[in-house]
Amino acid sequence: MKQYLLSVYQPEGTPPPPEVLEGIMRDLDALNARMRAAGAWVFSGGLNAPGTATVVRLKEGEVLTTDGPFLEGKEYLGGFTIVNAPDLDAALAWGRDLARATTLPIEVRPFAGTPDGAAGADGAGD
């Protein structure tokens, strides 16, 4: 099985009101349960706002840390799910379901590291 990263892109600004967010979280919990039952779910998590990020980079031989995200934008990585899928079509199906559940854009990208594009949890492949 290949592994795919389903990245959730969240717009900057105020989160939805509680009555809307409750429905989204209920739909997301149901989707995660379906993914687990199908054997596709590997891991998922939500991320704090970009202002909580710290960037670590090498510059002129020194490792520097700076506050905030590496890039500024109107959207940021708000969460992710890693799934096992036999092919891109199956991963895209999970991505469509995640977009419906979260009401946010989802980027679907295969992990690199093996001839079929998959990488195991240690990055060395299955």
The first five atom37 places (N, CA, C, CB, O) and aatype in JSON, in Angstrom:
{
  "aatype": [12, 11, 5, 18, 10, 10, 15, 19, 18, 5, 14, 6, 7, 16, 14, 14, 14, 14, 6, 19, 10, 6, 7, 9, 12, 1, 3, 10, 3, 0, 10, 2, 0, 1, 12, 1, 0, 0, 7, 0, 17, 19, 13, 15, 7, 7, 10, 2, 0, 14, 7, 16, 0, 16, 19, 19, 1, 10, 11, 6, 7, 6, 19, 10, 16, 16, 3, 7, 14, 13, 10, 6, 7, 11, 6, 18, 10, 7, 7, 13, 16, 9, 19, 2, 0, 14, 3, 10, 3, 0, 0, 10, 0, 17, 7, 1, 3, 10, 0, 1, 0, 16, 16, 10, 14, 9, 6, 19, 1, 14, 13, 0, 7, 16, 14, 3, 7, 0, 0, 7, 0, 3, 7, 0, 7, 3],
  "atom_mask": [
    [1, 1, 1, 1, 1],
    [1, 1, 1, 1, 1],
    [1, 1, 1, 1, 1],
    [1, 1, 1, 1, 1],
    [1, 1, 1, 1, 1],
    [1, 1, 1, 1, 1],
    [1, 1, 1, 1, 1],
    [1, 1, 1, 1, 1],
    [1, 1, 1, 1, 1],
    [1, 1, 1, 1, 1],
    [1, 1, 1, 1, 1],
    [1, 1, 1, 1, 1],
    [1, 1, 1, 0, 1],
    [1, 1, 1, 1, 1],
    [1, 1, 1, 1, 1],
    [1, 1, 1, 1, 1],
    [1, 1, 1, 1, 1],
    [1, 1, 1, 1, 1],
    [1, 1, 1, 1, 1],
    [1, 1, 1, 1, 1],
    [1, 1, 1, 1, 1],
    [1, 1, 1, 1, 1],
    [1, 1, 1, 0, 1],
    [1, 1, 1, 1, 1],
    [1, 1, 1, 1, 1],
    [1, 1, 1, 1, 1],
    [1, 1, 1, 1, 1],
    [1, 1, 1, 1, 1],
    [1, 1, 1, 1, 1],
    [1, 1, 1, 1, 1],
    [1, 1, 1, 1, 1],
    [1, 1, 1, 1, 1],
    [1, 1, 1, 1, 1],
    [1, 1, 1, 1, 1],
    [1, 1, 1, 1, 1],
    [1, 1, 1, 1, 1],
    [1, 1, 1, 1, 1],
    [1, 1, 1, 1, 1],
    [1, 1, 1, 0, 1],
    [1, 1, 1, 1, 1],
    [1, 1, 1, 1, 1],
    [1, 1, 1, 1, 1],
    [1, 1, 1, 1, 1],
    [1, 1, 1, 1, 1],
    [1, 1, 1, 0, 1],
    [1, 1, 1, 0, 1],
    [1, 1, 1, 1, 1],
    [1, 1, 1, 1, 1],
    [1, 1, 1, 1, 1],
    [1, 1, 1, 1, 1],
    [1, 1, 1, 0, 1],
    [1, 1, 1, 1, 1],
    [1, 1, 1, 1, 1],
    [1, 1, 1, 1, 1],
    [1, 1, 1, 1, 1],
    [1, 1, 1, 1, 1],
    [1, 1, 1, 1, 1],
    [1, 1, 1, 1, 1],
    [1, 1, 1, 1, 1],
    [1, 1, 1, 1, 1],
    [1, 1, 1, 0, 1],
    [1, 1, 1, 1, 1],
    [1, 1, 1, 1, 1],
    [1, 1, 1, 1, 1],
    [1, 1, 1, 1, 1],
    [1, 1, 1, 1, 1],
    [1, 1, 1, 1, 1],
    [1, 1, 1, 0, 1],
    [1, 1, 1, 1, 1],
    [1, 1, 1, 1, 1],
    [1, 1, 1, 1, 1],
    [1, 1, 1, 1, 1],
    [1, 1, 1, 0, 1],
    [1, 1, 1, 1, 1],
    [1, 1, 1, 1, 1],
    [1, 1, 1, 1, 1],
    [1, 1, 1, 1, 1],
    [1, 1, 1, 0, 1],
    [1, 1, 1, 0, 1],
    [1, 1, 1, 1, 1],
    [1, 1, 1, 1, 1],
    [1, 1, 1, 1, 1],
    [1, 1, 1, 1, 1],
    [1, 1, 1, 1, 1],
    [1, 1, 1, 1, 1],
    [1, 1, 1, 1, 1],
    [1, 1, 1, 1, 1],
    [1, 1, 1, 1, 1],
    [1, 1, 1, 1, 1],
    [1, 1, 1, 1, 1],
    [1, 1, 1, 1, 1],
    [1, 1, 1, 1, 1],
    [1, 1, 1, 1, 1],
    [1, 1, 1, 1, 1],
    [1, 1, 1, 0, 1],
    [1, 1, 1, 1, 1],
    [1, 1, 1, 1, 1],
    [1, 1, 1, 1, 1],
    [1, 1, 1, 1, 1],
    [1, 1, 1, 1, 1],
    [1, 1, 1, 1, 1],
    [1, 1, 1, 1, 1],
    [1, 1, 1, 1, 1],
    [1, 1, 1, 1, 1],
    [1, 1, 1, 1, 1],
    [1, 1, 1, 1, 1],
    [1, 1, 1, 1, 1],
    [1, 1, 1, 1, 1],
    [1, 1, 1, 1, 1],
    [1, 1, 1, 1, 1],
    [1, 1, 1, 1, 1],
    [1, 1, 1, 1, 1],
    [1, 1, 1, 0, 1],
    [1, 1, 1, 1, 1],
    [1, 1, 1, 1, 1],
    [1, 1, 1, 1, 1],
    [1, 1, 1, 0, 1],
    [1, 1, 1, 1, 1],
    [1, 1, 1, 1, 1],
    [1, 1, 1, 0, 1],
    [1, 1, 1, 1, 1],
    [1, 1, 1, 1, 1],
    [1, 1, 1, 0, 1],
    [1, 1, 1, 1, 1],
    [1, 1, 1, 0, 1],
    [1, 1, 1, 1, 1]
  ],
  "atom_positions": [
    [[0.84, -1.19, 0.0], [0.0, 0.0, 0.0], [0.88, 1.24, 0.0], [-0.95, 0.01, 1.22], [1.92, 1.28, 0.66]],
    [[0.47, 2.21, -0.72], [1.14, 3.5, -0.71], [0.57, 4.33, 0.43], [0.98, 4.24, -2.08], [-0.56, 4.13, 0.86]],
    [[1.38, 5.27, 0.92], [0.89, 6.21, 1.92], [0.76, 7.58, 1.28], [1.82, 6.26, 3.15], [1.59, 7.99, 0.47]],
    [[-0.3, 8.27, 1.64], [-0.6, 9.6, 1.12], [-0.84, 10.56, 2.26], [-1.82, 9.56, 0.18], [-1.43, 10.2, 3.28]],
    [[-0.37, 11.79, 2.09], [-0.62, 12.86, 3.03], [-1.8, 13.67, 2.52], [0.64, 13.76, 3.22], [-1.77, 14.17, 1.39]],
    [[-2.83, 13.8, 3.33], [-3.98, 14.64, 3.02], [-3.84, 15.89, 3.88], [-5.36, 13.9, 3.29], [-4.12, 15.87, 5.08]],
    [[-3.4, 16.99, 3.27], [-3.15, 18.24, 3.99], [-4.4, 19.11, 3.97], [-1.96, 19.0, 3.37], [-5.01, 19.31, 2.92]],
    [[-4.78, 19.61, 5.13], [-5.96, 20.46, 5.27], [-5.49, 21.9, 5.29], [-6.78, 20.1, 6.57], [-4.74, 22.3, 6.18]],
    [[-5.94, 22.7, 4.32], [-5.57, 24.1, 4.25], [-6.69, 24.95, 4.82], [-5.25, 24.52, 2.81], [-7.82, 24.93, 4.35]],
    [[-6.33, 25.71, 5.84], [-7.29, 26.5, 6.6], [-7.07, 27.98, 6.3], [-7.17, 26.23, 8.12], [-5.93, 28.43, 6.25]],
    [[-8.14, 28.73, 6.1], [-7.96, 30.16, 5.85], [-7.63, 30.89, 7.15], [-9.22, 30.76, 5.21], [-8.04, 30.48, 8.23]],
    [[-6.89, 31.98, 7.01], [-6.64, 32.84, 8.17], [-7.96, 33.42, 8.64], [-5.61, 33.97, 7.83], [-8.91, 33.51, 7.87]],
    [[-8.01, 33.8, 9.89], [-9.19, 34.48, 10.39], [-9.86, 33.7, 11.5], [0.0, 0.0, 0.0], [-9.33, 32.73, 12.03]],
    [[-11.04, 34.16, 11.81], [-11.82, 33.6, 12.9], [-12.36, 32.23, 12.53], [-12.97, 34.54, 13.28], [-12.87, 32.04, 11.42]],
    [[-12.25, 31.26, 13.45], [-12.83, 29.94, 13.16], [-14.36, 30.03, 13.08], [-12.41, 28.91, 14.25], [-14.95, 31.01, 13.52]],
    [[-14.97, 29.01, 12.51], [-16.43, 29.01, 12.43], [-17.06, 29.07, 13.83], [-16.93, 27.77, 11.67], [-16.42, 28.69, 14.81]],
    [[-18.29, 29.55, 13.93], [-18.95, 29.58, 15.23], [-19.15, 28.15, 15.75], [-20.32, 30.31, 15.13], [-19.17, 27.2, 14.97]],
    [[-19.3, 28.0, 17.08], [-19.4, 26.66, 17.68], [-20.45, 25.76, 17.05], [-19.71, 26.8, 19.13], [-20.21, 24.57, 16.9]],
    [[-21.6, 26.3, 16.68], [-22.65, 25.45, 16.11], [-22.24, 24.88, 14.75], [-23.95, 26.25, 15.96], [-22.67, 23.78, 14.39]],
    [[-21.43, 25.59, 14.0], [-20.91, 25.09, 12.72], [-19.75, 24.14, 12.98], [-20.47, 26.27, 11.81], [-19.68, 23.06, 12.38]],
    [[-18.84, 24.53, 13.86], [-17.67, 23.71, 14.16], [-18.06, 22.35, 14.75], [-16.76, 24.46, 15.14], [-17.4, 21.35, 14.46]],
    [[-19.11, 22.29, 15.55], [-19.57, 21.02, 16.11], [-19.95, 20.03, 15.01], [-20.78, 21.25, 17.05], [-19.61, 18.85, 15.08]],
    [[-20.65, 20.5, 13.98], [-21.03, 19.64, 12.86], [-19.81, 19.17, 12.08], [0.0, 0.0, 0.0], [-19.75, 18.01, 11.67]],
    [[-18.86, 20.06, 11.88], [-17.63, 19.7, 11.17], [-16.88, 18.63, 11.95], [-16.74, 20.94, 10.94], [-16.43, 17.64, 11.37]],
    [[-16.74, 18.82, 13.26], [-16.01, 17.85, 14.08], [-16.74, 16.5, 14.11], [-15.83, 18.39, 15.51], [-16.09, 15.45, 14.12]],
    [[-18.04, 16.52, 14.14], [-18.82, 15.27, 14.1], [-18.58, 14.54, 12.78], [-20.34, 15.56, 14.29], [-18.37, 13.32, 12.76]],
    [[-18.6, 15.28, 11.66], [-18.35, 14.68, 10.35], [-16.92, 14.16, 10.24], [-18.62, 15.7, 9.23], [-16.69, 13.1, 9.66]],
    [[-15.97, 14.89, 10.81], [-14.58, 14.47, 10.78], [-14.37, 13.21, 11.61], [-13.67, 15.6, 11.29], [-13.66, 12.3, 11.19]],
    [[-14.98, 13.14, 12.79], [-14.89, 11.93, 13.62], [-15.48, 10.72, 12.89], [-15.61, 12.14, 14.96], [-14.92, 9.63, 12.95]],
    [[-16.6, 10.92, 12.21], [-17.24, 9.82, 11.47], [-16.33, 9.37, 10.31], [-18.62, 10.26, 10.92], [-16.21, 8.17, 10.06]],
    [[-15.71, 10.32, 9.62], [-14.81, 9.97, 8.52], [-13.6, 9.2, 9.05], [-14.35, 11.23, 7.77], [-13.2, 8.19, 8.46]],
    [[-13.01, 9.66, 10.15], [-11.86, 8.95, 10.73], [-12.25, 7.53, 11.12], [-11.33, 9.71, 11.96], [-11.45, 6.6, 10.94]],
    [[-13.45, 7.33, 11.64], [-13.92, 5.99, 11.99], [-14.05, 5.12, 10.73], [-15.27, 6.06, 12.73], [-13.7, 3.94, 10.75]],
    [[-14.56, 5.71, 9.64], [-14.66, 4.96, 8.37], [-13.29, 4.6, 7.83], [-15.43, 5.79, 7.33], [-13.09, 3.49, 7.33]],
    [[-12.35, 5.52, 7.92], [-10.99, 5.25, 7.46], [-10.37, 4.11, 8.28], [-10.11, 6.52, 7.56], [-9.72, 3.22, 7.72]],
    [[-10.57, 4.14, 9.6], [-10.03, 3.07, 10.45], [-10.66, 1.73, 10.09], [-10.28, 3.39, 11.94], [-9.95, 0.73, 9.97]],
    [[-11.97, 1.72, 9.91], [-12.68, 0.47, 9.58], [-12.2, -0.09, 8.24], [-14.2, 0.71, 9.54], [-12.18, -1.3, 8.05]],
    [[-11.83, 0.79, 7.32], [-11.36, 0.37, 6.0], [-9.87, 0.01, 6.0], [-11.63, 1.48, 4.98], [-9.36, -0.47, 4.99]],
    [[-9.19, 0.24, 7.12], [-7.76, -0.04, 7.18], [-6.91, 1.01, 6.49], [0.0, 0.0, 0.0], [-5.74, 0.77, 6.21]],
    [[-7.48, 2.18, 6.21], [-6.77, 3.23, 5.49], [-6.1, 4.23, 6.42], [-7.71, 3.95, 4.56], [-5.07, 4.8, 6.08]],
    [[-6.68, 4.46, 7.59], [-6.2, 5.5, 8.49], [-4.86, 5.1, 9.09], [-7.21, 5.78, 9.59], [-4.72, 3.99, 9.6]],
    [[-3.88, 6.01, 9.05], [-2.58, 5.8, 9.68], [-2.43, 6.75, 10.86], [-1.43, 6.0, 8.66], [-2.11, 6.32, 11.97]],
    [[-2.65, 8.04, 10.61], [-2.47, 9.06, 11.65], [-3.12, 10.35, 11.18], [-0.95, 9.28, 11.96], [-3.17, 10.62, 9.98]],
    [[-3.62, 11.14, 12.12], [-4.12, 12.46, 11.77], [-3.96, 13.38, 12.95], [-5.6, 12.4, 11.33], [-3.82, 12.94, 14.09]],
    [[-3.98, 14.67, 12.67], [-3.87, 15.65, 13.74], [-4.14, 17.04, 13.24], [0.0, 0.0, 0.0], [-3.92, 17.36, 12.07]],
    [[-4.62, 17.86, 14.14], [-4.81, 19.27, 13.86], [-3.61, 20.05, 14.38], [0.0, 0.0, 0.0], [-2.93, 19.61, 15.31]],
    [[-3.36, 21.18, 13.79], [-2.21, 22.01, 14.18], [-2.7, 23.33, 14.75], [-1.27, 22.25, 12.97], [-3.76, 23.83, 14.37]],
    [[-1.91, 23.9, 15.65], [-2.21, 25.23, 16.17], [-1.98, 26.26, 15.07], [-1.35, 25.55, 17.41], [-1.42, 25.95, 14.02]],
    [[-2.4, 27.48, 15.32], [-2.27, 28.58, 14.36], [-0.8, 28.82, 14.01], [-2.9, 29.87, 14.92], [0.09, 28.48, 14.8]],
    [[-0.52, 29.39, 12.83], [0.85, 29.62, 12.4], [1.68, 30.45, 13.38], [0.84, 30.31, 11.07], [2.9, 30.3, 13.43]],
    [[1.05, 31.3, 14.14], [1.79, 32.12, 15.11], [2.47, 31.3, 16.19], [0.0, 0.0, 0.0], [3.34, 31.82, 16.89]],
    [[2.09, 30.04, 16.34], [2.73, 29.18, 17.35], [3.92, 28.43, 16.78], [1.72, 28.19, 17.9], [4.6, 27.71, 17.51]],
    [[4.19, 28.59, 15.47], [5.26, 27.84, 14.81], [6.63, 28.45, 15.08], [5.0, 27.79, 13.31], [6.75, 29.65, 15.33]],
    [[7.63, 27.61, 15.02], [9.02, 28.04, 15.06], [9.71, 27.4, 13.86], [9.72, 27.64, 16.41], [9.58, 26.2, 13.63]],
    [[10.44, 28.2, 13.11], [11.16, 27.71, 11.93], [12.63, 27.54, 12.31], [10.99, 28.68, 10.71], [13.24, 28.43, 12.89]],
    [[13.18, 26.38, 11.96], [14.59, 26.08, 12.19], [15.24, 25.95, 10.82], [14.78, 24.78, 13.06], [14.78, 25.16, 9.99]],
    [[16.31, 26.72, 10.58], [16.96, 26.65, 9.27], [18.47, 26.83, 9.42], [16.39, 27.73, 8.33], [18.97, 27.46, 10.35]],
    [[19.17, 26.26, 8.46], [20.62, 26.39, 8.39], [20.94, 27.59, 7.51], [21.29, 25.09, 7.85], [20.47, 27.68, 6.38]],
    [[21.76, 28.5, 8.05], [22.17, 29.68, 7.28], [23.64, 29.95, 7.59], [21.28, 30.94, 7.61], [24.02, 30.22, 8.72]],
    [[24.44, 29.86, 6.54], [25.87, 30.13, 6.66], [26.51, 29.3, 7.77], [26.11, 31.61, 6.92], [27.32, 29.8, 8.55]],
    [[26.14, 28.01, 7.82], [26.74, 27.1, 8.78], [26.15, 27.13, 10.18], [0.0, 0.0, 0.0], [26.53, 26.32, 11.02]],
    [[25.24, 28.04, 10.44], [24.6, 28.13, 11.76], [23.14, 27.76, 11.64], [24.75, 29.54, 12.36], [22.49, 28.04, 10.63]],
    [[22.63, 27.11, 12.69], [21.22, 26.79, 12.73], [20.51, 27.9, 13.49], [20.98, 25.39, 13.41], [20.79, 28.17, 14.65]],
    [[19.58, 28.55, 12.8], [18.84, 29.67, 13.37], [17.4, 29.27, 13.61], [18.91, 30.89, 12.44], [16.84, 28.46, 12.87]],
    [[16.8, 29.83, 14.63], [15.37, 29.62, 14.87], [14.68, 30.98, 14.83], [15.12, 28.9, 16.24], [15.19, 31.96, 15.38]],
    [[13.52, 31.02, 14.19], [12.73, 32.23, 14.13], [11.28, 31.89, 14.44], [12.85, 32.91, 12.75], [10.83, 30.77, 14.19]],
    [[10.57, 32.84, 14.97], [9.15, 32.64, 15.26], [8.34, 32.69, 13.98], [8.64, 33.7, 16.25], [8.72, 33.33, 13.0]],
    [[7.21, 31.98, 14.02], [6.24, 32.07, 12.94], [6.51, 31.13, 11.79], [0.0, 0.0, 0.0], [7.54, 30.46, 11.75]],
    [[5.59, 31.1, 10.87], [5.72, 30.18, 9.73], [6.8, 30.63, 8.76], [4.38, 30.06, 9.0], [7.18, 31.8, 8.73]],
    [[7.28, 29.67, 7.97], [8.3, 29.97, 6.96], [7.75, 30.92, 5.91], [8.8, 28.67, 6.3], [8.43, 31.85, 5.48]],
    [[6.52, 30.68, 5.49], [5.88, 31.51, 4.46], [4.64, 32.18, 5.03], [5.52, 30.67, 3.22], [3.95, 31.6, 5.87]],
    [[4.36, 33.36, 4.57], [3.12, 34.04, 4.93], [2.11, 33.78, 3.83], [3.35, 35.58, 5.14], [2.47, 33.73, 2.65]],
    [[0.88, 33.61, 4.18], [-0.15, 33.37, 3.17], [-1.53, 33.54, 3.74], [0.0, 0.0, 0.0], [-1.7, 33.73, 4.94]],
    [[-2.52, 33.46, 2.87], [-3.9, 33.59, 3.3], [-4.45, 32.28, 3.83], [-4.76, 34.09, 2.15], [-5.49, 32.25, 4.5]],
    [[-3.76, 31.17, 3.53], [-4.12, 29.86, 4.04], [-2.89, 29.26, 4.69], [-4.68, 28.94, 2.91], [-1.76, 29.6, 4.35]],
    [[-3.12, 28.36, 5.63], [-2.0, 27.67, 6.27], [-2.38, 26.22, 6.52], [-1.6, 28.38, 7.59], [-3.55, 25.86, 6.51]],
    [[-1.37, 25.4, 6.75], [-1.6, 24.01, 7.05], [-2.23, 23.91, 8.43], [-0.27, 23.19, 6.97], [-1.58, 24.19, 9.44]],
    [[-3.5, 23.52, 8.46], [-4.24, 23.48, 9.71], [-4.32, 22.09, 10.31], [0.0, 0.0, 0.0], [-4.62, 21.94, 11.5]],
    [[-4.07, 21.07, 9.51], [-4.12, 19.7, 9.98], [-3.78, 18.75, 8.85], [0.0, 0.0, 0.0], [-3.55, 19.17, 7.71]],
    [[-3.74, 17.47, 9.17], [-3.37, 16.49, 8.16], [-3.87, 15.12, 8.57], [-1.85, 16.47, 7.94], [-4.17, 14.86, 9.73]],
    [[-3.95, 14.26, 7.57], [-4.25, 12.85, 7.78], [-3.33, 12.06, 6.87], [-5.76, 12.52, 7.49], [-3.11, 12.44, 5.72]],
    [[-2.79, 10.97, 7.37], [-2.0, 10.06, 6.56], [-2.83, 8.81, 6.36], [-0.6, 9.74, 7.23], [-3.32, 8.21, 7.32]],
    [[-2.98, 8.4, 5.1], [-3.76, 7.21, 4.78], [-2.94, 6.23, 3.97], [-5.04, 7.59, 4.02], [-2.01, 6.61, 3.26]],
    [[-3.3, 4.96, 4.09], [-2.82, 3.91, 3.2], [-3.85, 3.77, 2.1], [-2.59, 2.54, 3.96], [-5.05, 3.69, 2.39]],
    [[-3.42, 3.75, 0.87], [-4.33, 3.58, -0.26], [-3.61, 2.81, -1.36], [-4.84, 4.97, -0.78], [-2.4, 2.97, -1.54]],
    [[-4.34, 1.99, -2.09], [-3.7, 1.2, -3.14], [-3.2, 2.04, -4.31], [-4.65, 0.15, -3.64], [-2.29, 1.64, -5.03]],
    [[-3.81, 3.23, -4.51], [-3.42, 4.07, -5.64], [-3.93, 5.48, -5.42], [-3.97, 3.49, -6.97], [-4.64, 5.76, -4.45]],
    [[-3.56, 6.37, -6.34], [-3.95, 7.77, -6.22], [-5.46, 7.94, -6.24], [-3.33, 8.58, -7.34], [-6.0, 8.77, -5.5]],
    [[-6.17, 7.18, -7.07], [-7.63, 7.32, -7.13], [-8.27, 7.06, -5.76], [-8.21, 6.35, -8.16], [-9.18, 7.78, -5.35]],
    [[-7.79, 6.03, -5.07], [-8.33, 5.72, -3.74], [-7.97, 6.83, -2.75], [-7.79, 4.37, -3.24], [-8.8, 7.2, -1.91]],
    [[-6.75, 7.35, -2.83], [-6.35, 8.45, -1.95], [-7.18, 9.7, -2.22], [-4.86, 8.76, -2.12], [-7.56, 10.41, -1.29]],
    [[-7.45, 9.97, -3.5], [-8.28, 11.12, -3.85], [-9.71, 10.96, -3.32], [-8.31, 11.32, -5.36], [-10.34, 11.95, -2.94]],
    [[-10.21, 9.74, -3.3], [-11.55, 9.5, -2.75], [-11.57, 9.88, -1.27], [-11.96, 8.01, -2.93], [-12.52, 10.53, -0.81]],
    [[-10.53, 9.49, -0.52], [-10.45, 9.89, 0.89], [-10.3, 11.41, 0.99], [-9.27, 9.18, 1.61], [-10.87, 12.03, 1.88]],
    [[-9.53, 12.01, 0.09], [-9.37, 13.47, 0.08], [-10.69, 14.19, -0.15], [0.0, 0.0, 0.0], [-10.97, 15.21, 0.48]],
    [[-11.5, 13.66, -1.07], [-12.82, 14.26, -1.32], [-13.69, 14.16, -0.07], [-13.52, 13.57, -2.52], [-14.39, 15.11, 0.3]],
    [[-13.65, 12.99, 0.59], [-14.43, 12.82, 1.82], [-13.96, 13.78, 2.91], [-14.33, 11.38, 2.31], [-14.77, 14.32, 3.65]],
    [[-12.64, 13.99, 3.0], [-12.1, 14.91, 3.99], [-12.49, 16.34, 3.68], [-10.58, 14.78, 4.05], [-12.79, 17.12, 4.59]],
    [[-12.5, 16.71, 2.4], [-12.94, 18.06, 2.01], [-14.4, 18.28, 2.38], [-12.74, 18.28, 0.49], [-14.78, 19.36, 2.84]],
    [[-15.23, 17.25, 2.18], [-16.64, 17.37, 2.56], [-16.78, 17.52, 4.06], [-17.44, 16.14, 2.07], [-17.57, 18.34, 4.54]],
    [[-16.02, 16.73, 4.83], [-16.13, 16.75, 6.29], [-15.64, 18.07, 6.87], [-15.35, 15.6, 6.9], [-16.27, 18.63, 7.77]],
    [[-14.5, 18.58, 6.37], [-13.91, 19.79, 6.94], [-14.41, 21.07, 6.28], [-12.42, 19.72, 6.83], [-14.29, 22.15, 6.86]],
    [[-14.95, 20.96, 5.09], [-15.36, 22.09, 4.24], [-14.15, 22.95, 3.84], [-16.4, 22.96, 4.98], [-14.31, 24.13, 3.51]],
    [[-12.95, 22.36, 3.85], [-11.72, 23.09, 3.53], [-10.99, 22.4, 2.37], [-10.79, 23.19, 4.77], [-11.23, 21.22, 2.1]],
    [[-10.09, 23.12, 1.69], [-9.31, 22.5, 0.62], [-8.36, 21.44, 1.18], [-8.51, 23.57, -0.13], [-7.81, 21.59, 2.27]],
    [[-8.18, 20.37, 0.42], [-7.32, 19.26, 0.81], [-6.31, 19.01, -0.3], [-8.16, 17.98, 1.1], [-6.68, 18.87, -1.47]],
    [[-5.04, 18.96, 0.04], [-4.0, 18.57, -0.91], [-3.68, 17.11, -0.67], [-2.7, 19.47, -0.76], [-3.44, 16.71, 0.47]],
    [[-3.68, 16.3, -1.72], [-3.37, 14.87, -1.63], [-2.01, 14.66, -2.29], [-4.48, 13.99, -2.33], [-1.82, 14.99, -3.46]],
    [[-1.06, 14.1, -1.51], [0.29, 13.94, -2.04], [0.87, 12.61, -1.55], [1.2, 15.12, -1.62], [0.82, 12.3, -0.36]],
    [[1.44, 11.81, -2.48], [2.05, 10.55, -2.07], [3.38, 10.8, -1.37], [2.25, 9.62, -3.28], [4.09, 11.76, -1.68]],
    [[3.7, 9.93, -0.43], [5.02, 9.96, 0.19], [6.04, 9.4, -0.79], [5.04, 9.16, 1.53], [5.72, 8.51, -1.58]],
    [[7.24, 9.91, -0.75], [8.34, 9.42, -1.58], [9.15, 8.42, -0.77], [9.24, 10.6, -2.09], [9.04, 8.36, 0.46]],
    [[9.96, 7.64, -1.46], [10.88, 6.8, -0.72], [10.99, 5.38, -1.2], [0.0, 0.0, 0.0], [11.96, 4.7, -0.85]],
    [[10.05, 4.9, -1.97], [10.13, 3.55, -2.51], [9.75, 3.62, -3.98], [9.21, 2.56, -1.74], [9.19, 4.62, -4.43]],
    [[10.04, 2.58, -4.74], [9.74, 2.62, -6.18], [8.28, 2.92, -6.5], [10.12, 1.31, -6.8], [7.99, 3.54, -7.52]],
    [[7.34, 2.48, -5.64], [5.93, 2.75, -5.93], [5.45, 4.06, -5.33], [5.07, 1.63, -5.42], [4.26, 4.36, -5.39]],
    [[6.36, 4.86, -4.75], [6.01, 6.15, -4.2], [5.67, 6.11, -2.74], [0.0, 0.0, 0.0], [5.4, 7.16, -2.15]],
    [[5.66, 4.96, -2.11], [5.28, 4.84, -0.71], [6.5, 4.88, 0.18], [4.49, 3.57, -0.48], [7.62, 4.59, -0.26]],
    [[6.28, 5.23, 1.41], [7.33, 5.18, 2.43], [6.7, 4.66, 3.7], [8.0, 6.58, 2.66], [5.59, 5.05, 4.04]],
    [[7.38, 3.81, 4.39], [6.89, 3.3, 5.66], [7.01, 4.35, 6.73], [0.0, 0.0, 0.0], [7.47, 5.46, 6.47]],
    [[6.6, 4.02, 7.94], [6.63, 4.96, 9.04], [8.04, 5.45, 9.33], [6.04, 4.32, 10.28], [8.22, 6.57, 9.81]],
    [[9.06, 4.63, 9.04], [10.44, 5.03, 9.27], [11.05, 5.73, 8.05], [11.27, 3.83, 9.64], [12.23, 6.1, 8.07]],
    [[10.26, 5.91, 6.99], [10.72, 6.57, 5.78], [11.5, 5.67, 4.86], [0.0, 0.0, 0.0], [11.94, 6.11, 3.8]],
    [[11.69, 4.42, 5.26], [12.52, 3.51, 4.47], [11.72, 2.66, 3.5], [13.31, 2.61, 5.37], [12.31, 1.9, 2.73]],
    [[10.41, 2.77, 3.52], [9.57, 1.96, 2.64], [8.95, 0.8, 3.37], [0.0, 0.0, 0.0], [9.28, 0.53, 4.52]],
    [[8.05, 0.1, 2.7], [7.33, -0.99, 3.33], [8.13, -2.27, 3.32], [6.01, -1.22, 2.63], [7.67, -3.3, 3.82]]
  ]
}
